[in-house]
Amino acid sequence: MEQISNEFEKLVKKQKLTCDQTQINIDKLINQINDSIQKIDNDSSQSSTVLTLLSNKLKTLTSQTIDNHKELYSSISKYSKSIDRKLKTNLDTIWKPNVLAGKEEIINSILMSHFIREGQFDLAETFSKESGIPISDEKKNQFQDLFNIVEGIKRKDLGPALKWASEKRDILKKNNSNLEFELHKLQYIQYLINNDIPSAIQYAKSNFGIFGETNFKEIKRLACSILYIKHLDNSPYSDLLAPSLWDDIESQFKRDFCSIYGFSSESPLYTAIMVGASSIPPLIKIDTILKVKKNIDWSANSELPVEIPLLDSQRYHTVFTCPVSKEQVDCNGKDNYPTMLLCGHIISKESLLGLCKGNNIYKHKFKCPYCPTESIEAQAKRVYF
Ligand SMILES: [Zn+2]
């Protein structure tokens, strides 16, 4: 990587040099032309000689410039080849196009969802017409609302966000979200920034009351900040002026909005691609190892032979697969659901009952399938994800 970086530096220098030289040549060209015009104006009988001289000079300068550019392009092409040599990976071994065969409709639906949740509504309409996948109007309207409100936040207009948060107050509270207060806080800060004490006090009186129980400390702090209104940036309250507050409120709004409607805060397509891309190096490695050592093709199994490290934001727990039965278990199921054994291992209720059955003589005592711990059915606890 260091070598590529060095080569890049060299290329940037070369590009700058070529640019400077070209500029100098162009200036020279202009000067030559102006000189010639001057000479002809002074003595028109010399025009033929002057023009011949000018033509020769122009040819020389033009060919110099072309040569410089040729050199630059040859360096660019060398650089791109060097990147290919260093970074190009043969993906053939882990590329399994058949996996996606017959799943065009699912893929198109995923793409459609992505366009909608990215606010690309026109693109979604066109895609819907071309792919035949219907647009979910409900989802589209929800995201349309989200984007209108986010647009407002970007314009520093908190009105639409505040209206939405007040309408969803109960559910936000249930989700332990502080969003409505944070929005009011930011609105209040705008009055401070504008040096408008009466409006700030009025705003606080009208809006902070309902948050007294949950945000009293913060409200006190906001009230005291008025004392420093003339020089907030140089006061213990300077954090209230941080420009990042707007980015924070935007992300918090998106997160809480998606959470209320049951959407993940990041596009599933984006997450899948990020996870897929980060899985490529370990998969190539394991593929090479398996082929050399045991001659096993990992693609024959439905599970990956290695653990792929994921960021917390890329982990989802909406689906639980029982490690014993290998079946997906509904986390909210009535009869079958995830249960945690005494040792902390989690299996499905059905698998648990299966394990107890064969051990009646020990009063339902059974051994965990993954560790030596023994327990009885009553010790297993239902787990909610
Ligand atoms: Zn265990």
CSV table of C-alpha atoms and ligand atoms in Angstrom, one decimal:
chain,number,residue,atom,x,y,z
A,1,MET,CA,0.0,0.0,0.0
A,2,GLU,CA,2.9,2.3,0.8
A,3,GLN,CA,4.4,1.8,-2.6
A,4,ILE,CA,1.0,2.7,-4.3
A,5,SER,CA,0.8,5.8,-2.1
A,6,ASN,CA,4.3,6.9,-3.1
A,7,GLU,CA,3.5,6.4,-6.7
A,8,PHE,CA,0.4,8.4,-6.3
A,9,GLU,CA,2.4,11.3,-4.8
A,10,LYS,CA,4.7,11.2,-7.8
A,11,LEU,CA,1.8,11.2,-10.2
A,12,VAL,CA,0.2,14.2,-8.4
A,13,LYS,CA,3.6,16.1,-8.7
A,14,LYS,CA,3.8,15.2,-12.4
A,15,GLN,CA,0.3,16.3,-13.0
A,16,LYS,CA,1.0,19.6,-11.4
A,17,LEU,CA,4.2,20.1,-13.4
A,18,THR,CA,2.4,19.3,-16.6
A,19,CYS,CA,-0.4,21.7,-15.8
A,20,ASP,CA,2.1,24.5,-15.0
A,21,GLN,CA,4.1,23.8,-18.2
A,22,THR,CA,1.0,23.8,-20.3
A,23,GLN,CA,-0.1,27.1,-18.7
A,24,ILE,CA,3.3,28.6,-19.5
A,25,ASN,CA,3.1,27.4,-23.1
A,26,ILE,CA,-0.3,28.8,-23.5
A,27,ASP,CA,0.9,32.2,-22.1
A,28,LYS,CA,3.8,32.1,-24.5
A,29,LEU,CA,1.4,31.3,-27.4
A,30,ILE,CA,-0.7,34.3,-26.5
A,31,ASN,CA,2.4,36.6,-26.2
A,32,GLN,CA,3.7,35.4,-29.6
A,33,ILE,CA,0.4,36.1,-31.2
A,34,ASN,CA,0.1,39.5,-29.6
A,35,ASP,CA,3.7,40.3,-30.7
A,36,SER,CA,3.0,39.3,-34.2
A,37,ILE,CA,-0.1,41.4,-34.4
A,38,GLN,CA,1.9,44.3,-33.1
A,39,LYS,CA,4.6,43.8,-35.7
A,40,ILE,CA,2.1,43.5,-38.6
A,41,ASP,CA,0.4,46.7,-37.3
A,42,ASN,CA,3.7,48.5,-37.4
A,43,ASP,CA,4.8,47.3,-40.7
A,44,SER,CA,2.3,45.4,-42.8
A,45,SER,CA,4.9,44.6,-45.5
A,46,GLN,CA,6.5,42.2,-43.1
A,47,SER,CA,3.3,40.3,-42.5
A,48,SER,CA,4.2,37.2,-44.5
A,49,THR,CA,7.6,36.8,-42.7
A,50,VAL,CA,6.0,37.4,-39.3
A,51,LEU,CA,3.2,34.9,-39.9
A,52,THR,CA,5.7,32.2,-41.1
A,53,LEU,CA,7.8,32.8,-37.9
A,54,LEU,CA,4.6,32.7,-35.8
A,55,SER,CA,3.4,29.5,-37.4
A,56,ASN,CA,6.8,27.8,-36.7
A,57,LYS,CA,6.8,28.9,-33.0
A,58,LEU,CA,3.2,27.8,-32.6
A,59,LYS,CA,4.0,24.4,-34.0
A,60,THR,CA,7.0,24.0,-31.6
A,61,LEU,CA,4.9,25.1,-28.5
A,62,THR,CA,2.0,22.9,-29.5
A,63,SER,CA,4.1,19.8,-30.0
A,64,GLN,CA,5.9,20.5,-26.7
A,65,THR,CA,2.5,20.7,-24.9
A,66,ILE,CA,1.3,17.5,-26.6
A,67,ASP,CA,4.5,15.7,-25.6
A,68,ASN,CA,4.1,16.7,-22.0
A,69,HIS,CA,0.5,15.4,-22.0
A,70,LYS,CA,1.6,12.2,-23.6
A,71,GLU,CA,4.1,11.7,-20.8
A,72,LEU,CA,1.5,12.4,-18.1
A,73,TYR,CA,-1.0,9.9,-19.7
A,74,SER,CA,1.7,7.3,-19.9
A,75,SER,CA,2.4,7.8,-16.1
A,76,ILE,CA,-1.3,7.6,-15.3
A,77,SER,CA,-1.6,4.4,-17.3
A,78,LYS,CA,1.5,2.9,-15.5
A,79,TYR,CA,-0.1,3.8,-12.2
A,80,SER,CA,-3.4,2.2,-13.0
A,81,LYS,CA,-1.6,-1.0,-14.1
A,82,SER,CA,0.4,-1.0,-10.9
A,83,ILE,CA,-2.8,-0.7,-8.9
A,84,ASP,CA,-4.3,-3.6,-10.8
A,85,ARG,CA,-1.1,-5.7,-10.1
A,86,LYS,CA,-1.2,-5.0,-6.4
A,87,LEU,CA,-4.9,-4.9,-5.6
A,88,LYS,CA,-6.6,-7.0,-8.2
A,89,THR,CA,-7.9,-10.1,-6.5
A,90,ASN,CA,-9.2,-13.1,-8.3
A,91,LEU,CA,-12.8,-13.4,-7.1
A,92,ASP,CA,-13.6,-16.4,-9.2
A,93,THR,CA,-13.2,-18.8,-6.3
A,94,ILE,CA,-15.7,-17.1,-4.1
A,95,TRP,CA,-18.0,-15.8,-6.8
A,96,LYS,CA,-21.1,-18.0,-6.9
A,97,PRO,CA,-23.5,-16.4,-9.4
A,98,ASN,CA,-25.9,-19.4,-9.2
A,99,VAL,CA,-26.7,-18.4,-5.7
A,100,LEU,CA,-28.7,-15.5,-7.0
A,101,ALA,CA,-30.4,-17.4,-9.9
A,102,GLY,CA,-34.2,-17.3,-9.7
A,103,LYS,CA,-34.1,-14.6,-7.0
A,104,GLU,CA,-34.4,-11.7,-9.4
A,105,GLU,CA,-37.7,-10.6,-7.8
A,106,ILE,CA,-36.3,-10.6,-4.3
A,107,ILE,CA,-33.2,-8.6,-5.5
A,108,ASN,CA,-35.5,-6.1,-7.3
A,109,SER,CA,-37.6,-5.7,-4.2
A,110,ILE,CA,-34.5,-5.0,-2.1
A,111,LEU,CA,-33.3,-2.4,-4.7
A,112,MET,CA,-36.7,-0.8,-4.6
A,113,SER,CA,-36.7,-0.6,-0.8
A,114,HIS,CA,-33.3,0.9,-1.0
A,115,PHE,CA,-34.3,3.6,-3.5
A,116,ILE,CA,-37.3,4.6,-1.4
A,117,ARG,CA,-35.4,4.7,1.9
A,118,GLU,CA,-32.7,6.8,0.2
A,119,GLY,CA,-35.4,9.3,-0.9
A,120,GLN,CA,-34.9,8.5,-4.6
A,121,PHE,CA,-38.6,8.5,-5.3
A,122,ASP,CA,-38.5,9.2,-9.0
A,123,LEU,CA,-35.9,6.5,-9.5
A,124,ALA,CA,-38.2,4.1,-7.5
A,125,GLU,CA,-41.1,5.0,-9.8
A,126,THR,CA,-39.1,4.3,-12.9
A,127,PHE,CA,-37.6,1.1,-11.4
A,128,SER,CA,-41.1,-0.1,-10.5
A,129,LYS,CA,-42.4,0.4,-14.1
A,130,GLU,CA,-39.4,-1.4,-15.5
A,131,SER,CA,-39.1,-4.3,-13.1
A,132,GLY,CA,-42.8,-4.8,-12.4
A,133,ILE,CA,-42.3,-4.6,-8.7
A,134,PRO,CA,-45.1,-2.5,-7.1
A,135,ILE,CA,-44.2,0.4,-4.9
A,136,SER,CA,-45.5,0.2,-1.3
A,137,ASP,CA,-47.4,3.5,-1.0
A,138,GLU,CA,-47.4,3.2,2.7
A,139,LYS,CA,-43.6,2.9,2.9
A,140,LYS,CA,-43.1,5.6,0.3
A,141,ASN,CA,-45.3,8.0,2.2
A,142,GLN,CA,-43.5,7.3,5.4
A,143,PHE,CA,-40.1,7.9,3.9
A,144,GLN,CA,-41.5,11.0,2.0
A,145,ASP,CA,-42.4,12.3,5.5
A,146,LEU,CA,-39.0,11.4,6.8
A,147,PHE,CA,-37.2,13.2,3.9
A,148,ASN,CA,-39.4,16.3,4.1
A,149,ILE,CA,-38.6,16.6,7.8
A,150,VAL,CA,-34.9,16.0,7.4
A,151,GLU,CA,-34.9,18.6,4.6
A,152,GLY,CA,-36.4,21.0,7.1
A,153,ILE,CA,-33.6,20.1,9.7
A,154,LYS,CA,-31.0,20.7,7.0
A,155,ARG,CA,-32.5,24.2,6.4
A,156,LYS,CA,-32.4,24.7,10.2
A,157,ASP,CA,-36.2,24.6,10.3
A,158,LEU,CA,-37.2,22.4,13.2
A,159,GLY,CA,-40.9,23.1,12.9
A,160,PRO,CA,-41.8,19.9,11.0
A,161,ALA,CA,-39.6,17.7,13.2
A,162,LEU,CA,-41.2,19.2,16.3
A,163,LYS,CA,-44.7,18.6,15.0
A,164,TRP,CA,-43.9,15.0,14.2
A,165,ALA,CA,-42.2,14.4,17.6
A,166,SER,CA,-45.1,15.9,19.5
A,167,GLU,CA,-47.6,13.7,17.6
A,168,LYS,CA,-45.5,10.6,18.4
A,169,ARG,CA,-44.7,11.7,22.0
A,170,ASP,CA,-46.2,8.6,23.6
A,171,ILE,CA,-44.4,6.1,21.4
A,172,LEU,CA,-41.1,8.0,21.6
A,173,LYS,CA,-41.4,8.0,25.4
A,174,LYS,CA,-42.1,4.2,25.3
A,175,ASN,CA,-38.9,3.8,23.2
A,176,ASN,CA,-36.9,5.9,25.8
A,177,SER,CA,-36.3,8.5,23.2
A,178,ASN,CA,-35.2,12.0,24.1
A,179,LEU,CA,-35.9,13.3,20.7
A,180,GLU,CA,-38.7,15.8,21.4
A,181,PHE,CA,-36.7,17.5,24.2
A,182,GLU,CA,-33.5,17.6,22.1
A,183,LEU,CA,-35.5,19.3,19.3
A,184,HIS,CA,-36.9,21.9,21.7
A,185,LYS,CA,-33.5,22.4,23.2
A,186,LEU,CA,-32.0,23.2,19.7
A,187,GLN,CA,-34.8,25.6,19.0
A,188,TYR,CA,-34.2,27.3,22.3
A,189,ILE,CA,-30.5,27.6,21.5
A,190,GLN,CA,-31.4,29.4,18.2
A,191,TYR,CA,-32.9,32.2,20.3
A,192,LEU,CA,-29.8,32.4,22.4
A,193,ILE,CA,-27.6,32.6,19.2
A,194,ASN,CA,-29.9,35.4,18.0
A,195,ASN,CA,-29.5,37.2,21.3
A,196,ASP,CA,-33.3,37.1,21.7
A,197,ILE,CA,-33.7,36.7,25.5
A,198,PRO,CA,-37.5,37.4,25.7
A,199,SER,CA,-38.2,34.8,23.0
A,200,ALA,CA,-35.8,32.3,24.6
A,201,ILE,CA,-37.6,32.7,28.0
A,202,GLN,CA,-41.0,32.5,26.4
A,203,TYR,CA,-40.0,29.4,24.5
A,204,ALA,CA,-38.6,27.7,27.5
A,205,LYS,CA,-41.8,28.5,29.5
A,206,SER,CA,-44.1,27.2,26.8
A,207,ASN,CA,-42.2,24.0,25.9
A,208,PHE,CA,-39.8,22.8,28.7
A,209,GLY,CA,-42.5,22.2,31.3
A,210,ILE,CA,-43.5,18.7,30.2
A,211,PHE,CA,-39.9,17.6,30.3
A,212,GLY,CA,-39.3,18.7,33.9
A,213,GLU,CA,-39.4,15.2,35.3
A,214,THR,CA,-37.0,13.7,32.8
A,215,ASN,CA,-34.7,16.5,31.8
A,216,PHE,CA,-34.7,18.9,34.8
A,217,LYS,CA,-30.9,19.1,35.1
A,218,GLU,CA,-30.5,20.0,31.4
A,219,ILE,CA,-33.3,22.5,31.6
A,220,LYS,CA,-31.6,24.3,34.5
A,221,ARG,CA,-28.4,24.4,32.5
A,222,LEU,CA,-30.2,25.9,29.5
A,223,ALA,CA,-31.9,28.5,31.7
A,224,CYS,CA,-28.6,29.5,33.2
A,225,SER,CA,-26.9,29.8,29.8
A,226,ILE,CA,-28.9,33.0,29.2
A,227,LEU,CA,-26.6,34.7,31.7
A,228,TYR,CA,-23.8,34.3,29.2
A,229,ILE,CA,-25.8,35.2,26.1
A,230,LYS,CA,-23.4,37.9,25.0
A,231,HIS,CA,-20.4,35.6,25.0
A,232,LEU,CA,-21.7,32.1,24.9
A,233,ASP,CA,-18.7,30.9,22.8
A,234,ASN,CA,-16.4,31.8,25.6
A,235,SER,CA,-18.5,30.4,28.5
A,236,PRO,CA,-19.1,27.1,30.2
A,237,TYR,CA,-22.0,26.7,27.8
A,238,SER,CA,-20.0,26.9,24.6
A,239,ASP,CA,-21.0,23.3,23.8
A,240,LEU,CA,-24.5,24.6,23.0
A,241,LEU,CA,-23.1,26.3,19.9
A,242,ALA,CA,-21.4,23.1,18.5
A,243,PRO,CA,-22.4,22.9,14.8
A,244,SER,CA,-22.4,19.1,15.3
A,245,LEU,CA,-25.7,19.5,17.2
A,246,TRP,CA,-27.5,19.7,13.9
A,247,ASP,CA,-25.9,16.6,12.5
A,248,ASP,CA,-26.7,14.8,15.8
A,249,ILE,CA,-30.3,15.8,15.7
A,250,GLU,CA,-30.6,14.7,12.1
A,251,SER,CA,-29.2,11.2,12.8
A,252,GLN,CA,-31.2,10.9,16.0
A,253,PHE,CA,-34.4,11.9,14.1
A,254,LYS,CA,-33.7,9.3,11.3
A,255,ARG,CA,-32.9,6.6,13.9
A,256,ASP,CA,-36.1,7.2,16.0
A,257,PHE,CA,-38.3,7.6,12.9
A,258,CYS,CA,-37.1,4.3,11.5
A,259,SER,CA,-37.4,2.6,14.8
A,260,ILE,CA,-41.0,3.6,15.2
A,261,TYR,CA,-42.0,2.3,11.8
A,262,GLY,CA,-39.9,-0.9,12.3
A,263,PHE,CA,-37.2,-0.1,9.8
A,264,SER,CA,-33.5,-0.5,10.4
A,265,SER,CA,-31.7,2.8,10.7
A,266,GLU,CA,-29.3,1.9,7.9
A,267,SER,CA,-30.4,0.6,4.5
A,268,PRO,CA,-30.3,-3.3,4.5
A,269,LEU,CA,-28.8,-3.3,1.0
A,270,TYR,CA,-26.0,-1.0,2.1
A,271,THR,CA,-25.4,-3.1,5.2
A,272,ALA,CA,-25.4,-6.3,3.1
A,273,ILE,CA,-22.9,-4.9,0.6
A,274,MET,CA,-20.6,-3.6,3.4
A,275,VAL,CA,-20.7,-7.0,5.2
A,276,GLY,CA,-20.2,-8.8,1.8
A,277,ALA,CA,-17.2,-6.6,1.0
A,278,SER,CA,-15.6,-7.1,4.4
A,279,SER,CA,-16.2,-10.9,4.0
A,280,ILE,CA,-14.2,-11.2,0.8
A,281,PRO,CA,-10.6,-11.4,2.2
A,282,PRO,CA,-11.4,-14.0,4.9
A,283,LEU,CA,-13.4,-16.1,2.4
A,284,ILE,CA,-10.6,-16.0,-0.2
A,285,LYS,CA,-8.2,-17.1,2.5
A,286,ILE,CA,-10.3,-19.9,3.8
A,287,ASP,CA,-11.1,-21.1,0.3
A,288,THR,CA,-7.4,-21.4,-0.4
A,289,ILE,CA,-6.6,-23.1,2.8
A,290,LEU,CA,-9.5,-25.6,2.5
A,291,LYS,CA,-8.6,-26.5,-1.1
A,292,VAL,CA,-4.9,-27.0,-0.2
A,293,LYS,CA,-5.4,-28.9,3.1
A,294,LYS,CA,-8.5,-30.9,2.8
A,295,ASN,CA,-9.8,-30.4,-0.7
A,296,ILE,CA,-13.2,-29.3,0.6
A,297,ASP,CA,-15.4,-26.8,-1.2
A,298,TRP,CA,-17.0,-24.6,1.5
A,299,SER,CA,-19.7,-23.5,-0.8
A,300,ALA,CA,-21.2,-27.0,-0.4
A,301,ASN,CA,-22.3,-26.0,3.1
A,302,SER,CA,-25.0,-23.5,3.8
A,303,GLU,CA,-22.9,-22.0,6.6
A,304,LEU,CA,-19.7,-20.0,6.2
A,305,PRO,CA,-16.7,-21.9,7.5
A,306,VAL,CA,-15.2,-18.8,9.2
A,307,GLU,CA,-16.6,-16.1,11.5
A,308,ILE,CA,-16.8,-12.7,9.8
A,309,PRO,CA,-16.1,-9.9,12.2
A,310,LEU,CA,-19.0,-7.4,12.1
A,311,LEU,CA,-19.5,-3.9,13.5
A,312,ASP,CA,-22.2,-3.6,16.2
A,313,SER,CA,-24.3,-1.6,13.7
A,314,GLN,CA,-24.2,-4.5,11.3
A,315,ARG,CA,-25.7,-7.0,13.8
A,316,TYR,CA,-29.3,-7.8,13.8
A,317,HIS,CA,-31.2,-10.1,16.2
A,318,THR,CA,-34.6,-10.2,14.6
A,319,VAL,CA,-34.0,-13.8,13.6
A,320,PHE,CA,-32.8,-16.5,15.8
A,321,THR,CA,-31.5,-19.8,14.4
A,322,CYS,CA,-31.4,-22.7,16.9
A,323,PRO,CA,-27.9,-24.2,16.9
A,324,VAL,CA,-29.4,-27.6,17.6
A,325,SER,CA,-32.2,-27.9,15.1
A,326,LYS,CA,-30.7,-25.4,12.7
A,327,GLU,CA,-34.2,-23.9,12.2
A,328,GLN,CA,-35.2,-20.3,12.4
A,329,VAL,CA,-37.2,-19.6,15.5
A,330,ASP,CA,-39.7,-16.8,15.9
A,331,CYS,CA,-38.5,-14.7,18.8
A,332,ASN,CA,-42.1,-13.9,19.6
A,333,GLY,CA,-43.4,-17.4,19.1
A,334,LYS,CA,-46.0,-18.9,21.4
A,335,ASP,CA,-44.9,-22.5,21.6
A,336,ASN,CA,-41.4,-22.3,20.2
A,337,TYR,CA,-39.0,-19.5,21.1
A,338,PRO,CA,-35.4,-19.0,22.1
A,339,THR,CA,-34.5,-20.2,25.6
A,340,MET,CA,-31.3,-19.7,27.6
A,341,LEU,CA,-29.9,-22.6,29.6
A,342,LEU,CA,-28.3,-22.3,33.0
A,343,CYS,CA,-24.9,-22.0,31.3
A,344,GLY,CA,-25.9,-19.1,29.1
A,345,HIS,CA,-26.2,-21.1,25.8
A,346,ILE,CA,-29.3,-20.4,23.8
A,347,ILE,CA,-31.4,-23.0,22.0
A,348,SER,CA,-35.0,-23.2,20.9
A,349,LYS,CA,-37.7,-24.4,23.3
A,350,GLU,CA,-38.5,-27.4,21.0
A,351,SER,CA,-34.9,-28.5,21.0
A,352,LEU,CA,-34.9,-28.1,24.8
A,353,LEU,CA,-37.9,-30.3,25.2
A,354,GLY,CA,-36.3,-32.8,22.8
A,355,LEU,CA,-33.2,-32.9,25.1
A,356,CYS,CA,-35.3,-33.4,28.2
A,357,LYS,CA,-37.2,-36.3,26.8
A,358,GLY,CA,-34.4,-38.8,26.6
A,359,ASN,CA,-33.4,-38.1,30.3
A,360,ASN,CA,-36.6,-38.8,32.2
A,361,ILE,CA,-34.8,-41.0,34.7
A,362,TYR,CA,-32.8,-38.0,35.9
A,363,LYS,CA,-35.9,-35.9,36.5
A,364,HIS,CA,-35.5,-34.1,33.2
A,365,LYS,CA,-31.9,-33.3,33.9
A,366,PHE,CA,-29.9,-32.9,30.7
A,367,LYS,CA,-26.5,-31.7,29.5
A,368,CYS,CA,-26.1,-28.6,27.4
A,369,PRO,CA,-25.3,-29.6,23.8
A,370,TYR,CA,-22.4,-27.1,23.8
A,371,CYS,CA,-20.8,-27.4,27.3
A,372,PRO,CA,-20.7,-29.9,30.2
A,373,THR,CA,-23.3,-27.9,32.3
A,374,GLU,CA,-26.3,-29.9,33.4
A,375,SER,CA,-29.6,-28.3,34.1
A,376,ILE,CA,-33.3,-29.1,34.2
A,377,GLU,CA,-36.0,-27.6,32.0
A,378,ALA,CA,-37.4,-25.3,34.7
A,379,GLN,CA,-34.0,-23.5,34.9
A,380,ALA,CA,-34.1,-22.5,31.2
A,381,LYS,CA,-35.3,-18.9,30.7
A,382,ARG,CA,-37.1,-17.4,27.7
A,383,VAL,CA,-35.0,-14.9,25.9
A,384,TYR,CA,-36.3,-11.8,24.1
A,385,PHE,CA,-34.2,-10.2,21.4
B,1,ZN,ZN,-23.9,-24.6,27.8
